[in-house]
PDB file of C-alpha atoms in Angstrom:
ATOM      1  CA  UNK T  23     188.409 227.496  14.078  1.00 64.00           C
ATOM      2  CA  UNK T  24     186.128 229.593  12.472  1.00 70.00           C
ATOM      3  CA  UNK T  25     184.636 230.504  15.179  1.00 80.00           C
ATOM      4  CA  UNK T  26     187.933 231.962  17.533  1.00 91.00           C
ATOM      5  CA  UNK T  27     189.249 233.340  14.397  1.00 95.00           C
ATOM      6  CA  UNK T  28     186.353 235.114  14.133  1.00 94.00           C
ATOM      7  CA  UNK T  29     186.172 236.361  17.519  1.00 95.00           C
ATOM      8  CA  UNK T  30     189.936 237.654  17.357  1.00 96.00           C
ATOM      9  CA  UNK T  31     189.630 239.810  14.851  1.00 96.00           C
ATOM     10  CA  UNK T  32     186.432 240.766  16.152  1.00 93.00           C
ATOM     11  CA  UNK T  33     188.400 242.147  19.683  1.00 95.00           C
ATOM     12  CA  UNK T  34     191.397 243.192  17.418  1.00 96.00           C
ATOM     13  CA  UNK T  35     189.834 245.347  14.703  1.00 96.00           C
ATOM     14  CA  UNK T  36     189.308 249.454  15.586  1.00 95.00           C
ATOM     15  CA  UNK T  37     185.469 250.133  16.123  1.00 93.00           C
ATOM     16  CA  UNK T  38     185.779 253.488  13.257  1.00 95.00           C
ATOM     17  CA  UNK T  39     186.613 251.194  10.174  1.00 96.00           C
ATOM     18  CA  UNK T  40     183.194 248.853   9.195  1.00 97.00           C
ATOM     19  CA  UNK T  41     179.998 250.696   9.167  1.00 96.00           C
ATOM     20  CA  UNK T  42     179.159 246.551  10.131  1.00 95.00           C
ATOM     21  CA  UNK T  43     180.787 243.567  10.574  1.00 94.00           C
ATOM     22  CA  UNK T  44     182.838 241.982   8.558  1.00 96.00           C
ATOM     23  CA  UNK T  45     182.214 238.839   6.645  1.00 95.00           C
ATOM     24  CA  UNK T  46     185.516 236.110   7.461  1.00 95.00           C
ATOM     25  CA  UNK T  47     186.437 233.715   5.781  1.00 93.00           C
ATOM     26  CA  UNK T  48     189.065 230.937   6.565  1.00 93.00           C
ATOM     27  CA  UNK T  49     190.483 228.022   4.409  1.00 91.00           C
ATOM     28  CA  UNK T  50     193.079 225.879   5.433  1.00 89.00           C
ATOM     29  CA  UNK T  51     196.015 228.213   3.696  1.00 93.00           C
ATOM     30  CA  UNK T  52     194.111 232.101   4.273  1.00 95.00           C
ATOM     31  CA  UNK T  53     192.570 234.064   5.966  1.00 96.00           C
ATOM     32  CA  UNK T  54     190.071 237.003   4.208  1.00 96.00           C
ATOM     33  CA  UNK T  55     188.585 239.743   5.762  1.00 97.00           C
ATOM     34  CA  UNK T  56     186.110 242.043   3.746  1.00 97.00           C
ATOM     35  CA  UNK T  57     184.036 245.047   5.583  1.00 97.00           C
ATOM     36  CA  UNK T  58     181.302 247.680   4.726  1.00 97.00           C
ATOM     37  CA  UNK T  59     182.878 250.339   4.506  1.00 97.00           C
ATOM     38  CA  UNK T  60     180.648 253.805   5.091  1.00 95.00           C
ATOM     39  CA  UNK T  61     178.417 254.138   2.078  1.00 93.00           C
ATOM     40  CA  UNK T  62     179.282 257.638  -0.380  1.00 92.00           C
ATOM     41  CA  UNK T  63     177.014 260.987   0.489  1.00 90.00           C
ATOM     42  CA  UNK T  64     178.054 262.289  -2.849  1.00 90.00           C
ATOM     43  CA  UNK T  65     175.215 260.566  -5.891  1.00 88.00           C
ATOM     44  CA  UNK T  66     176.737 260.338  -8.910  1.00 89.00           C
ATOM     45  CA  UNK T  67     175.296 260.382 -12.254  1.00 90.00           C
ATOM     46  CA  UNK T  68     175.619 257.266 -13.779  1.00 91.00           C
ATOM     47  CA  UNK T  69     176.717 253.461 -12.480  1.00 91.00           C
ATOM     48  CA  UNK T  70     180.011 254.112 -13.286  1.00 93.00           C
ATOM     49  CA  UNK T  71     181.224 257.501 -11.836  1.00 94.00           C
ATOM     50  CA  UNK T  72     179.340 256.068  -8.918  1.00 94.00           C
ATOM     51  CA  UNK T  73     181.551 252.659  -8.951  1.00 94.00           C
ATOM     52  CA  UNK T  74     185.052 255.185  -9.809  1.00 95.00           C
ATOM     53  CA  UNK T  75     184.071 257.242  -6.061  1.00 96.00           C
ATOM     54  CA  UNK T  76     183.618 254.218  -4.220  1.00 96.00           C
ATOM     55  CA  UNK T  77     186.867 252.291  -5.866  1.00 96.00           C
ATOM     56  CA  UNK T  78     188.375 255.253  -5.139  1.00 96.00           C
ATOM     57  CA  UNK T  79     187.361 255.443  -1.095  1.00 96.00           C
ATOM     58  CA  UNK T  80     188.205 251.920  -1.080  1.00 97.00           C
ATOM     59  CA  UNK T  81     191.487 253.091  -2.420  1.00 97.00           C
ATOM     60  CA  UNK T  82     191.745 255.400  -0.103  1.00 97.00           C
ATOM     61  CA  UNK T  83     190.920 253.216   2.969  1.00 97.00           C
ATOM     62  CA  UNK T  84     193.356 250.969   1.467  1.00 97.00           C
ATOM     63  CA  UNK T  85     195.966 252.707   2.173  1.00 97.00           C
ATOM     64  CA  UNK T  86     195.048 255.480   5.107  1.00 97.00           C
ATOM     65  CA  UNK T  87     195.159 251.662   7.358  1.00 97.00           C
ATOM     66  CA  UNK T  88     198.071 249.865   5.362  1.00 96.00           C
ATOM     67  CA  UNK T  89     200.650 250.103   8.612  1.00 97.00           C
ATOM     68  CA  UNK T  90     197.725 249.173  10.709  1.00 97.00           C
ATOM     69  CA  UNK T  91     196.204 246.465   8.674  1.00 97.00           C
ATOM     70  CA  UNK T  92     199.509 244.777   7.968  1.00 97.00           C
ATOM     71  CA  UNK T  93     200.481 244.460  11.964  1.00 97.00           C
ATOM     72  CA  UNK T  94     197.068 243.370  12.088  1.00 97.00           C
ATOM     73  CA  UNK T  95     197.897 240.440  10.265  1.00 97.00           C
ATOM     74  CA  UNK T  96     201.534 239.412  10.933  1.00 97.00           C
ATOM     75  CA  UNK T  97     199.751 238.849  14.994  1.00 97.00           C
ATOM     76  CA  UNK T  98     196.757 236.784  12.595  1.00 97.00           C
ATOM     77  CA  UNK T  99     199.689 234.806  10.425  1.00 96.00           C
ATOM     78  CA  UNK T 100     201.087 234.470  14.117  1.00 96.00           C
ATOM     79  CA  UNK T 101     198.353 233.071  15.419  1.00 96.00           C
ATOM     80  CA  UNK T 102     196.735 230.879  13.651  1.00 95.00           C
ATOM     81  CA  UNK T 103     199.497 229.560  10.740  1.00 94.00           C
ATOM     82  CA  UNK T 104     197.041 231.426   7.930  1.00 95.00           C
ATOM     83  CA  UNK T 105     198.400 234.069   5.471  1.00 95.00           C
ATOM     84  CA  UNK T 106     195.861 237.427   6.560  1.00 96.00           C
ATOM     85  CA  UNK T 107     194.315 239.136   3.169  1.00 96.00           C
ATOM     86  CA  UNK T 108     191.792 242.455   3.376  1.00 97.00           C
ATOM     87  CA  UNK T 109     189.358 243.322   1.285  1.00 97.00           C
ATOM     88  CA  UNK T 110     186.184 246.223   1.270  1.00 97.00           C
ATOM     89  CA  UNK T 111     183.109 247.476   0.228  1.00 97.00           C
ATOM     90  CA  UNK T 112     181.244 249.902  -1.099  1.00 96.00           C
ATOM     91  CA  UNK T 113     178.062 249.689  -2.141  1.00 94.00           C
ATOM     92  CA  UNK T 114     178.235 247.259  -5.059  1.00 92.00           C
ATOM     93  CA  UNK T 115     181.882 247.540  -5.715  1.00 95.00           C
ATOM     94  CA  UNK T 116     183.845 245.001  -3.840  1.00 96.00           C
ATOM     95  CA  UNK T 117     187.334 244.705  -3.850  1.00 96.00           C
ATOM     96  CA  UNK T 118     190.185 242.277  -2.380  1.00 95.00           C
ATOM     97  CA  UNK T 119     193.620 242.850  -2.337  1.00 92.00           C
ATOM     98  CA  UNK T 120     196.361 240.789  -1.205  1.00 83.00           C
ATOM     99  CA  UNK T 121     194.542 237.656  -1.833  1.00 85.00           C
ATOM    100  CA  UNK T 122     197.075 234.167  -2.429  1.00 84.00           C
ATOM    101  CA  UNK T 123     196.678 232.396  -5.015  1.00 84.00           C
ATOM    102  CA  UNK T 124     197.811 228.847  -4.758  1.00 84.00           C
ATOM    103  CA  UNK T 125     198.783 225.812  -6.975  1.00 83.00           C
ATOM    104  CA  UNK T 126     196.358 222.573  -6.671  1.00 83.00           C
ATOM    105  CA  UNK T 127     197.251 220.135  -8.939  1.00 85.00           C
ATOM    106  CA  UNK T 128     194.517 217.509 -10.555  1.00 87.00           C
ATOM    107  CA  UNK T 129     194.822 214.206 -12.459  1.00 91.00           C
ATOM    108  CA  UNK T 130     192.357 214.300 -15.840  1.00 91.00           C
ATOM    109  CA  UNK T 131     191.640 212.558 -18.098  1.00 92.00           C
ATOM    110  CA  UNK T 132     190.972 213.670 -22.118  1.00 93.00           C
ATOM    111  CA  UNK T 133     187.558 214.268 -22.226  1.00 89.00           C
ATOM    112  CA  UNK T 134     188.406 216.619 -18.739  1.00 92.00           C
ATOM    113  CA  UNK T 135     191.245 218.044 -20.718  1.00 91.00           C
ATOM    114  CA  UNK T 136     189.295 218.392 -23.761  1.00 92.00           C
ATOM    115  CA  UNK T 137     187.120 220.574 -22.333  1.00 92.00           C
ATOM    116  CA  UNK T 138     189.917 222.816 -21.029  1.00 92.00           C
ATOM    117  CA  UNK T 139     191.539 222.909 -24.226  1.00 93.00           C
ATOM    118  CA  UNK T 140     187.975 223.795 -26.093  1.00 92.00           C
ATOM    119  CA  UNK T 141     188.479 227.282 -22.775  1.00 91.00           C
ATOM    120  CA  UNK T 142     192.439 228.189 -24.244  1.00 92.00           C
ATOM    121  CA  UNK T 143     191.020 227.646 -28.072  1.00 92.00           C
ATOM    122  CA  UNK T 144     187.846 229.773 -28.320  1.00 92.00           C
ATOM    123  CA  UNK T 145     189.796 232.139 -25.926  1.00 92.00           C
ATOM    124  CA  UNK T 146     188.241 231.792 -22.857  1.00 89.00           C
ATOM    125  CA  UNK T 147     190.818 231.282 -20.827  1.00 91.00           C
ATOM    126  CA  UNK T 148     195.033 231.911 -21.014  1.00 95.00           C
ATOM    127  CA  UNK T 149     195.641 228.250 -20.425  1.00 93.00           C
ATOM    128  CA  UNK T 150     194.852 224.677 -18.836  1.00 93.00           C
ATOM    129  CA  UNK T 151     195.389 226.344 -15.244  1.00 92.00           C
ATOM    130  CA  UNK T 152     193.276 229.094 -15.334  1.00 92.00           C
ATOM    131  CA  UNK T 153     190.225 227.770 -17.551  1.00 93.00           C
ATOM    132  CA  UNK T 154     189.945 225.399 -15.140  1.00 92.00           C
ATOM    133  CA  UNK T 155     190.372 228.050 -12.211  1.00 91.00           C
ATOM    134  CA  UNK T 156     187.579 230.125 -14.638  1.00 91.00           C
ATOM    135  CA  UNK T 157     186.038 226.541 -14.671  1.00 90.00           C
ATOM    136  CA  UNK T 158     185.241 226.636 -10.554  1.00 89.00           C
ATOM    137  CA  UNK T 159     184.879 229.871 -10.303  1.00 89.00           C
ATOM    138  CA  UNK T 160     181.096 229.409 -12.562  1.00 88.00           C
ATOM    139  CA  UNK T 161     180.224 225.994 -10.229  1.00 88.00           C
ATOM    140  CA  UNK T 162     180.763 227.731  -7.030  1.00 84.00           C
ATOM    141  CA  UNK T 163     178.356 230.999  -8.816  1.00 84.00           C
ATOM    142  CA  UNK T 164     175.673 228.526  -9.963  1.00 83.00           C
ATOM    143  CA  UNK T 165     175.809 226.208  -7.093  1.00 85.00           C
ATOM    144  CA  UNK T 166     176.381 228.604  -3.798  1.00 83.00           C
ATOM    145  CA  UNK T 167     172.996 227.080  -2.138  1.00 84.00           C
ATOM    146  CA  UNK T 168     174.388 224.072  -2.232  1.00 85.00           C
ATOM    147  CA  UNK T 169     177.726 224.649  -1.486  1.00 82.00           C
ATOM    148  CA  UNK T 170     176.893 226.309   1.573  1.00 84.00           C
ATOM    149  CA  UNK T 171     173.574 223.443   2.569  1.00 87.00           C
ATOM    150  CA  UNK T 172     177.285 221.098   2.042  1.00 88.00           C
ATOM    151  CA  UNK T 173     179.857 223.562   4.207  1.00 84.00           C
ATOM    152  CA  UNK T 174     176.495 224.195   7.393  1.00 86.00           C
ATOM    153  CA  UNK T 175     176.627 219.951   7.149  1.00 90.00           C
ATOM    154  CA  UNK T 176     180.052 219.472   7.368  1.00 88.00           C
ATOM    155  CA  UNK T 177     180.261 222.207  10.742  1.00 84.00           C
ATOM    156  CA  UNK T 178     177.559 219.670  11.929  1.00 87.00           C
ATOM    157  CA  UNK T 179     179.381 216.454  12.219  1.00 88.00           C
ATOM    158  CA  UNK T 180     182.861 218.400  13.143  1.00 84.00           C
ATOM    159  CA  UNK T 181     180.826 219.484  16.163  1.00 83.00           C
ATOM    160  CA  UNK T 182     179.232 216.310  16.522  1.00 87.00           C
ATOM    161  CA  UNK T 183     182.850 214.928  16.650  1.00 85.00           C
ATOM    162  CA  UNK T 184     183.742 216.737  18.698  1.00 83.00           C
ATOM    163  CA  UNK T 185     180.898 216.266  21.448  1.00 87.00           C
ATOM    164  CA  UNK T 186     181.388 212.616  21.011  1.00 84.00           C
ATOM    165  CA  UNK T 187     182.798 209.615  23.162  1.00 83.00           C
ATOM    166  CA  UNK T 188     187.149 209.978  23.593  1.00 75.00           C
ATOM    167  CA  UNK T 189     188.373 207.384  22.245  1.00 67.00           C
TER     168      UNK T 189
END
């Protein structure tokens, strides 16, 4: 599915939108497409000013392409049965917009609940739900290489299944 999604968007997106091939991530509910916009021509005095200019460039691109992106998203949602989310990056700034927040249920025993409650009590998170999301982001950040290897292995297994005998 991911290869087909990438190919479809490659053919469907205007050539002038991004300076390189966009990053496309697919999961069960959503397709996330993040593209790199042309760099800023002007230099700024400090990182804060640069970040503000980059954020402004992303906001301008978002506004200018809104109608076209909505039409592309409608077509993709019909074709793939998933919502489409967009994002853009310029320099060191990346912003995502129209992304889904999907509820996920889990059962936790007391030690895990106590961990979440500690994060809430310490003010790191406002709720157990937010604390769990924070913990998942932290694991993802620190285990990204391992998770990438795992995803590659899963893709290889899926490829082998499709090439295997039909029973």
